[in-house]
Coordinates of C-alpha atoms in Angstrom, one line a residue:
X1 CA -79.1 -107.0 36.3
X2 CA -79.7 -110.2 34.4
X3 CA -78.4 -110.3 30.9
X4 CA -80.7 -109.7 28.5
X5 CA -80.2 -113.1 26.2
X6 CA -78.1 -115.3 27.6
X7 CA -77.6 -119.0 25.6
X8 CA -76.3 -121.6 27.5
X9 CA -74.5 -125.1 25.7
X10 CA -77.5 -124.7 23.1
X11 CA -77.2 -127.5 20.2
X12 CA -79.7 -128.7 17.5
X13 CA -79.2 -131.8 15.9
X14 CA -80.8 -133.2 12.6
X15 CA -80.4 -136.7 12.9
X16 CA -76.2 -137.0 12.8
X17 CA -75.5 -133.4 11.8
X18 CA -74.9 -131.2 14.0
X19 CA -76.2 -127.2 12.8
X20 CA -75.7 -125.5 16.5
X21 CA -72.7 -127.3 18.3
X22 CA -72.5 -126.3 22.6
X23 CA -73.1 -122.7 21.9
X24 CA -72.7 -120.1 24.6
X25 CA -72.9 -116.6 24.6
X26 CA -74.3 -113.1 26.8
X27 CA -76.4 -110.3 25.5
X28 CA -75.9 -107.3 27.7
X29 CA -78.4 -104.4 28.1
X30 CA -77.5 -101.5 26.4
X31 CA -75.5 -103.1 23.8
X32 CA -75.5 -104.1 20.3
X33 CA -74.3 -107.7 20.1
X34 CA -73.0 -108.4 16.1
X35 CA -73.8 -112.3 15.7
X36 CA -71.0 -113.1 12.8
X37 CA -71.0 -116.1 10.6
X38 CA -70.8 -117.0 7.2
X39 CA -74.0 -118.6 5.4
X40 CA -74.7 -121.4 6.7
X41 CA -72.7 -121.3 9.7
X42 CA -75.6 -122.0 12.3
X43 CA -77.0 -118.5 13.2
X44 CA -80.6 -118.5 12.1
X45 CA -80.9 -121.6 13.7
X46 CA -79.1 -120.8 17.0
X47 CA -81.6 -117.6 16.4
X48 CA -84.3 -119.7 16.2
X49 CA -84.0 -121.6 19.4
X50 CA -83.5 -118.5 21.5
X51 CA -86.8 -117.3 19.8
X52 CA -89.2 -120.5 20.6
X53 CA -89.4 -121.4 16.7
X54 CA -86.8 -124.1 16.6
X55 CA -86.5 -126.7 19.8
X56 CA -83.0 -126.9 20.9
X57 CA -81.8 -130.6 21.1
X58 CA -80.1 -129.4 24.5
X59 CA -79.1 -126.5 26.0
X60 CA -81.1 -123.3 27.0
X61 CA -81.7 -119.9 25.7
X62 CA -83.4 -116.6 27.9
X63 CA -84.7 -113.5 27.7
X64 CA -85.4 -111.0 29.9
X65 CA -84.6 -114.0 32.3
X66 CA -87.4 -116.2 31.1
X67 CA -87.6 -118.9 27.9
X68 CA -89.2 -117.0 25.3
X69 CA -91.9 -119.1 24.8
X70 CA -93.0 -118.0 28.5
X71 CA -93.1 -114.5 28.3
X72 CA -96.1 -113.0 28.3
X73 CA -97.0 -110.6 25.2
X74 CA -93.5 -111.3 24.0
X75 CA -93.9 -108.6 20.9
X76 CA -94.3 -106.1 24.1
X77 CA -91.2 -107.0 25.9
X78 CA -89.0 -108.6 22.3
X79 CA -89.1 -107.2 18.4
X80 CA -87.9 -110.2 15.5
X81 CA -87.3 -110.2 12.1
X82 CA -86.0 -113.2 11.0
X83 CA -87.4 -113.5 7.6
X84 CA -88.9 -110.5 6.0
X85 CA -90.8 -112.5 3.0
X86 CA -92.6 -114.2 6.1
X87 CA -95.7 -111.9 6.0
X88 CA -99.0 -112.6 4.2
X89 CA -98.0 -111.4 0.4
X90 CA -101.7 -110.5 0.0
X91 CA -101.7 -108.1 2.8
X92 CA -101.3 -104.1 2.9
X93 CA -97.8 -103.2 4.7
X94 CA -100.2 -101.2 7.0
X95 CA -102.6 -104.0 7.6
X96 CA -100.0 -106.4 9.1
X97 CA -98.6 -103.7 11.6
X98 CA -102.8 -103.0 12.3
X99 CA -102.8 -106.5 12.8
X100 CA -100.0 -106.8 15.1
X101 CA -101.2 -103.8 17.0
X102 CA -104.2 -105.5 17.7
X103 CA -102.9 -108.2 18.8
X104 CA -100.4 -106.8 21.4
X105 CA -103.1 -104.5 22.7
X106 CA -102.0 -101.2 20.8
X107 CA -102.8 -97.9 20.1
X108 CA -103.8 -97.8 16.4
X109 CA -101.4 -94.3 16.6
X110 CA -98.4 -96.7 16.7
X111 CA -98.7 -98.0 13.4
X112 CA -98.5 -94.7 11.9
X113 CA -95.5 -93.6 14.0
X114 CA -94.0 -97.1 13.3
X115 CA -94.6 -96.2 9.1
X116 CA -93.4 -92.9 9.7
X117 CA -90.2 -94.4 11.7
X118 CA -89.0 -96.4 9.1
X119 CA -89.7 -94.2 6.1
X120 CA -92.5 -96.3 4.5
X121 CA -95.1 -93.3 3.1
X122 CA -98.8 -93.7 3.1
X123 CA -98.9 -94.6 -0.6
X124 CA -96.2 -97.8 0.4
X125 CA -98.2 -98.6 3.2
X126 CA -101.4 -99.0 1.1
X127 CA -99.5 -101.7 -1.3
X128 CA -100.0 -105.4 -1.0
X129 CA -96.7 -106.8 0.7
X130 CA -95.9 -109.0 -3.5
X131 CA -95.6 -105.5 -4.5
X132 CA -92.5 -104.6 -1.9
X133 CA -88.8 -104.5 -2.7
X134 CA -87.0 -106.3 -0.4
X135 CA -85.8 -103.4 1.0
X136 CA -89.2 -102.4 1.8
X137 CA -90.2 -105.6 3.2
X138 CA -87.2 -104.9 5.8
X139 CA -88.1 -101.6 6.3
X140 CA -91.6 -103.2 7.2
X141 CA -90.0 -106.6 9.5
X142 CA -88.1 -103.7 11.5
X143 CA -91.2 -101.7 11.6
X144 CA -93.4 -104.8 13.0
X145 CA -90.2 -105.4 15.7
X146 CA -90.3 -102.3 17.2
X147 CA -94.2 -102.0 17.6
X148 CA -94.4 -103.0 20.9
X149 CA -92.1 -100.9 22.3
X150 CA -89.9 -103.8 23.3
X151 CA -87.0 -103.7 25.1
X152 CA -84.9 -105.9 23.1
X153 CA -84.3 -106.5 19.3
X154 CA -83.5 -110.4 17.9
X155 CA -82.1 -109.5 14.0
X156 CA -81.5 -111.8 12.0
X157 CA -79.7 -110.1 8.2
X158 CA -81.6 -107.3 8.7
X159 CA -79.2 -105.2 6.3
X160 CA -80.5 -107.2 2.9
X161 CA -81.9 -105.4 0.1
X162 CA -81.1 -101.8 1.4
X163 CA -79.3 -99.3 -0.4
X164 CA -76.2 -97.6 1.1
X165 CA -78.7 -95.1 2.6
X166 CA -81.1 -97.9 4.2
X167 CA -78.1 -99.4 5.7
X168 CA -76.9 -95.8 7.2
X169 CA -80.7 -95.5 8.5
X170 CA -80.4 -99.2 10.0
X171 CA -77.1 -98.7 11.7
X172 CA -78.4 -94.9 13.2
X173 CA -81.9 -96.3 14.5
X174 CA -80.5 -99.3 15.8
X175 CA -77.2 -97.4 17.8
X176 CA -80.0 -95.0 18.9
X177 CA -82.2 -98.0 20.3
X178 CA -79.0 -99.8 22.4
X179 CA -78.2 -95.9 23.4
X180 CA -81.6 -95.5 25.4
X181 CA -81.1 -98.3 26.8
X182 CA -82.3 -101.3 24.9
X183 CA -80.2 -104.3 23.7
X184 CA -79.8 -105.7 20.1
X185 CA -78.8 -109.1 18.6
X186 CA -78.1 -108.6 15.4
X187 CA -76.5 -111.1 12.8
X188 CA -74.4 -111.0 9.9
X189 CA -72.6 -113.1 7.3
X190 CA -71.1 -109.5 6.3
X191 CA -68.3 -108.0 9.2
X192 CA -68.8 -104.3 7.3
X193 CA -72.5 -104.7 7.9
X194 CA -72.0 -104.2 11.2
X195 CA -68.7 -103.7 12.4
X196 CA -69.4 -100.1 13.4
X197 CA -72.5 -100.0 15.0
X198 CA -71.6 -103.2 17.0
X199 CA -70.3 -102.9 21.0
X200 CA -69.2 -107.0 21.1
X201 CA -68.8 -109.7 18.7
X202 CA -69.5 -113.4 18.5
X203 CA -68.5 -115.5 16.1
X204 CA -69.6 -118.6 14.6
X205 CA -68.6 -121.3 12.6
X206 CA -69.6 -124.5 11.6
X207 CA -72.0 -124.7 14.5
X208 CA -69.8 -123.1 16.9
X209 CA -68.4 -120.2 18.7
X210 CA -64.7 -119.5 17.7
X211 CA -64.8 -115.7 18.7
X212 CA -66.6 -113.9 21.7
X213 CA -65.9 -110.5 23.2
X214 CA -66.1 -106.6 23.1
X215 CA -65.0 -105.3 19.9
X216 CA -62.4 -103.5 21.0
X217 CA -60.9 -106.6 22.1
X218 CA -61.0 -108.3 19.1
X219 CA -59.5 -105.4 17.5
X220 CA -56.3 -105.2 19.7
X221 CA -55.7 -108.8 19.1
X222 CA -56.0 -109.0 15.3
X223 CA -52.1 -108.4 15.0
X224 CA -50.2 -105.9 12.7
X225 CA -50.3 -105.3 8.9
X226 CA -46.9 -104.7 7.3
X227 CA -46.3 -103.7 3.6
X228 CA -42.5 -104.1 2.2
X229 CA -40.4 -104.2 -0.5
X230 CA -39.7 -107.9 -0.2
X231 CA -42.8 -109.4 2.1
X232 CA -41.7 -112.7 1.4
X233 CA -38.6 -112.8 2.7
X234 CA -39.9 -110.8 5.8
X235 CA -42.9 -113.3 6.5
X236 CA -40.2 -116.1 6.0
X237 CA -38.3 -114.3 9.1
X238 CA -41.5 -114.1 11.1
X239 CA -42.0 -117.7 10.6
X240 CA -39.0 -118.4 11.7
X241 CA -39.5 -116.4 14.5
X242 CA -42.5 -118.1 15.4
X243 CA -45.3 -115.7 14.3
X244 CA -47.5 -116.1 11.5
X245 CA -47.4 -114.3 8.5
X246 CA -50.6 -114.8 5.8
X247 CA -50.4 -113.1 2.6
X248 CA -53.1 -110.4 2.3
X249 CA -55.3 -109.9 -0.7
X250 CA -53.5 -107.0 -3.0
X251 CA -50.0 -107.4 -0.9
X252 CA -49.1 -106.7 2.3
X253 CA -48.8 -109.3 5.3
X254 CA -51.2 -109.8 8.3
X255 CA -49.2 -111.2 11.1
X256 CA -49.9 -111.6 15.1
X257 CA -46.7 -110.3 15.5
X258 CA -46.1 -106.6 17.8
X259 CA -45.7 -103.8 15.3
X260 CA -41.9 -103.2 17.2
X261 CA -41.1 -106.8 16.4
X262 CA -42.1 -106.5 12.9
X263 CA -39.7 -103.3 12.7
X264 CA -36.7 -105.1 14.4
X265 CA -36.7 -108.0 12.2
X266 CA -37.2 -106.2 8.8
X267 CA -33.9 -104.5 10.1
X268 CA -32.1 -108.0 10.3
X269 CA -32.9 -108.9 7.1
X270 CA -32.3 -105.3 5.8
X271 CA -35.7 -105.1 4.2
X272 CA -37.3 -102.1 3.9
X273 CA -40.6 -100.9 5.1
X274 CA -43.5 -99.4 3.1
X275 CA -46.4 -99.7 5.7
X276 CA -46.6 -100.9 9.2
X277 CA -49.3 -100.4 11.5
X278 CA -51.7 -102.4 14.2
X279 CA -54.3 -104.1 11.6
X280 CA -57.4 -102.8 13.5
X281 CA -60.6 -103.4 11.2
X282 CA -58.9 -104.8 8.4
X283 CA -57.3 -107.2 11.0
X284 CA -60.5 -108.0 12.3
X285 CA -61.6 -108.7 8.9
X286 CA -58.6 -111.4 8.3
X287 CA -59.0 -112.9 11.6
X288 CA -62.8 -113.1 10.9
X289 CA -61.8 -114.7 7.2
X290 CA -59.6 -117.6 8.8
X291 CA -61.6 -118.3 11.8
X292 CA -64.2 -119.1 9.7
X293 CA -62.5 -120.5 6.7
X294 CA -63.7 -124.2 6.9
X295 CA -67.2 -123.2 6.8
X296 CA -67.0 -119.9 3.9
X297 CA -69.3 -121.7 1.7
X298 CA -73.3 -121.5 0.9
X299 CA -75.8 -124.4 2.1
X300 CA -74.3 -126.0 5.4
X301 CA -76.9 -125.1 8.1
X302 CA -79.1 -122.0 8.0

């Protein structure tokens, strides 16, 4: 079976900067695919080519095998939300998902089980879209993406302006979706966002990939987390040993060091241990934080 999205050496230049640099990545069916990045680190626009709304300066982007310009009905066989302000702010929530309805060649019953879905109530629906939270907006974009029925979901922050609860709702329906058998692209500038509801990872910085696998894998290499009494003089002894050791916010060390080699050299230099452990998620999260260091800043590309 053909992957669902698969991006190919995509790149968009804007006259000598470069926002999406040789980008290559797989979308699996089945999966949920978390699309990492901090702002500005080329995502919406990398989500914009795959989606026919941007024109890459090279490379190519599919899905379902085909560009997704030339799919036929694409909201049948592909749900979006990349902005969920971009709706007619004079409209009723319920007459945009009418109007989409219509235009993918619906049953009018959809749009009520599409309301019902997503927890908007008839009394929401009947409101004029300038009168939605932005959590109701999203509630609304997610809404209008799964009205077709498609069989795969293009994300882009999806998570913004929900409560704790939304978010919980939004991780549930969207595991559920990838569990039946669709696939998911979802992106993030936020690893907790979607860290677990997410089978792989990819990572972007600055335009371009510096992290792509299963979860799982990125997991087992984020290293160890150690806690001592004297972490400096242990990370000096991992230098020195030719592993890194970075500081971690509130103490601690993160280091790509094996948890036994951490042990066996705080016993050389007789320091004692408070914590050791493989870093897991909060390794992820530090890994995450320095592969994208250089680009951890608002306004580069969206």
């Amino acid at each position: 079976m053909p992957s669902m999205i698969e991006v190919a050496h995509l790149t968009r230049r804007y006259g000598r900067y470069v926002a999406v640099d040789d980008v290559s990545f797989r979308v699996e069916p089945g999966t949920v695919t978390g699309f990492l990045g901090p702002n500005g680190a080329g995502k919406s626009t990398c989500m914009r080519m795959i989606t026919g709304l941007t024109p890459p300066t090279s490379g190519t982007a599919t899905v379902l095998g085909r560009p997704y310009v030339a799919l036929g009905n694409p909201g049948r066989h592909v749900g979006v939300l990349l902005d969920a302000a971009a709706q007619h702010a004079g409209r009723t929530g319920r007459e945009i998902l009418t109007l989409g309805a219509i235009m993918m060649g619906l049953d009018r019953h959809r749009v009520d089980e599409m309301l019902e879905l997503v927890g908007l109530t008839g009394e929401e629906s009947r409101r004029r879209l300038r009168n939605y939270s932005l959590g109701m907006r999203q509630r609304l974009g997610i809404a209008h993406a799964l009205l077709g029925d498609p069989q795969v979901l293009i994300l882009d922050e999806p998570a913004n302006g929900l409560d704790p609860a939304g978010i919980r709702w939004m991780r549930s329906l969207l595991r559920g979706f990838a569990d039946e058998g669709g696939t998911v692209l979802l992106s993030s500038h936020l690893l907790h966002e979607i860290e677990v509801v997410a089978d792989d990872l990819v990572v972007i910085g600055r335009g371009r990939i510096v992290a792509n696998g299963s979860k799982a894998q990125l997991m087992s290499a984020a290293g160890t987390t150690v806690r001592s009494a004297d972490d400096a003089r242990l990370a000096t002894a991992l230098e020195v040993g030719g592993f890194q050791a970075a500081p971690m916010n509130g103490g601690g060390i993160h280091t790509d060091a094996e948890p036994c080699v951490v042990g066996q050299l705080a016993l050389q230099q007789q320091v004692a241990l408070l914590e050791l452990r493989e870093a897991g998620t909060s390794g992820l999260e530090e890994m995450f934080l320095q592969l994208t260091a250089a680009d951890a800043r608002e306004g580069v590309a969206a």
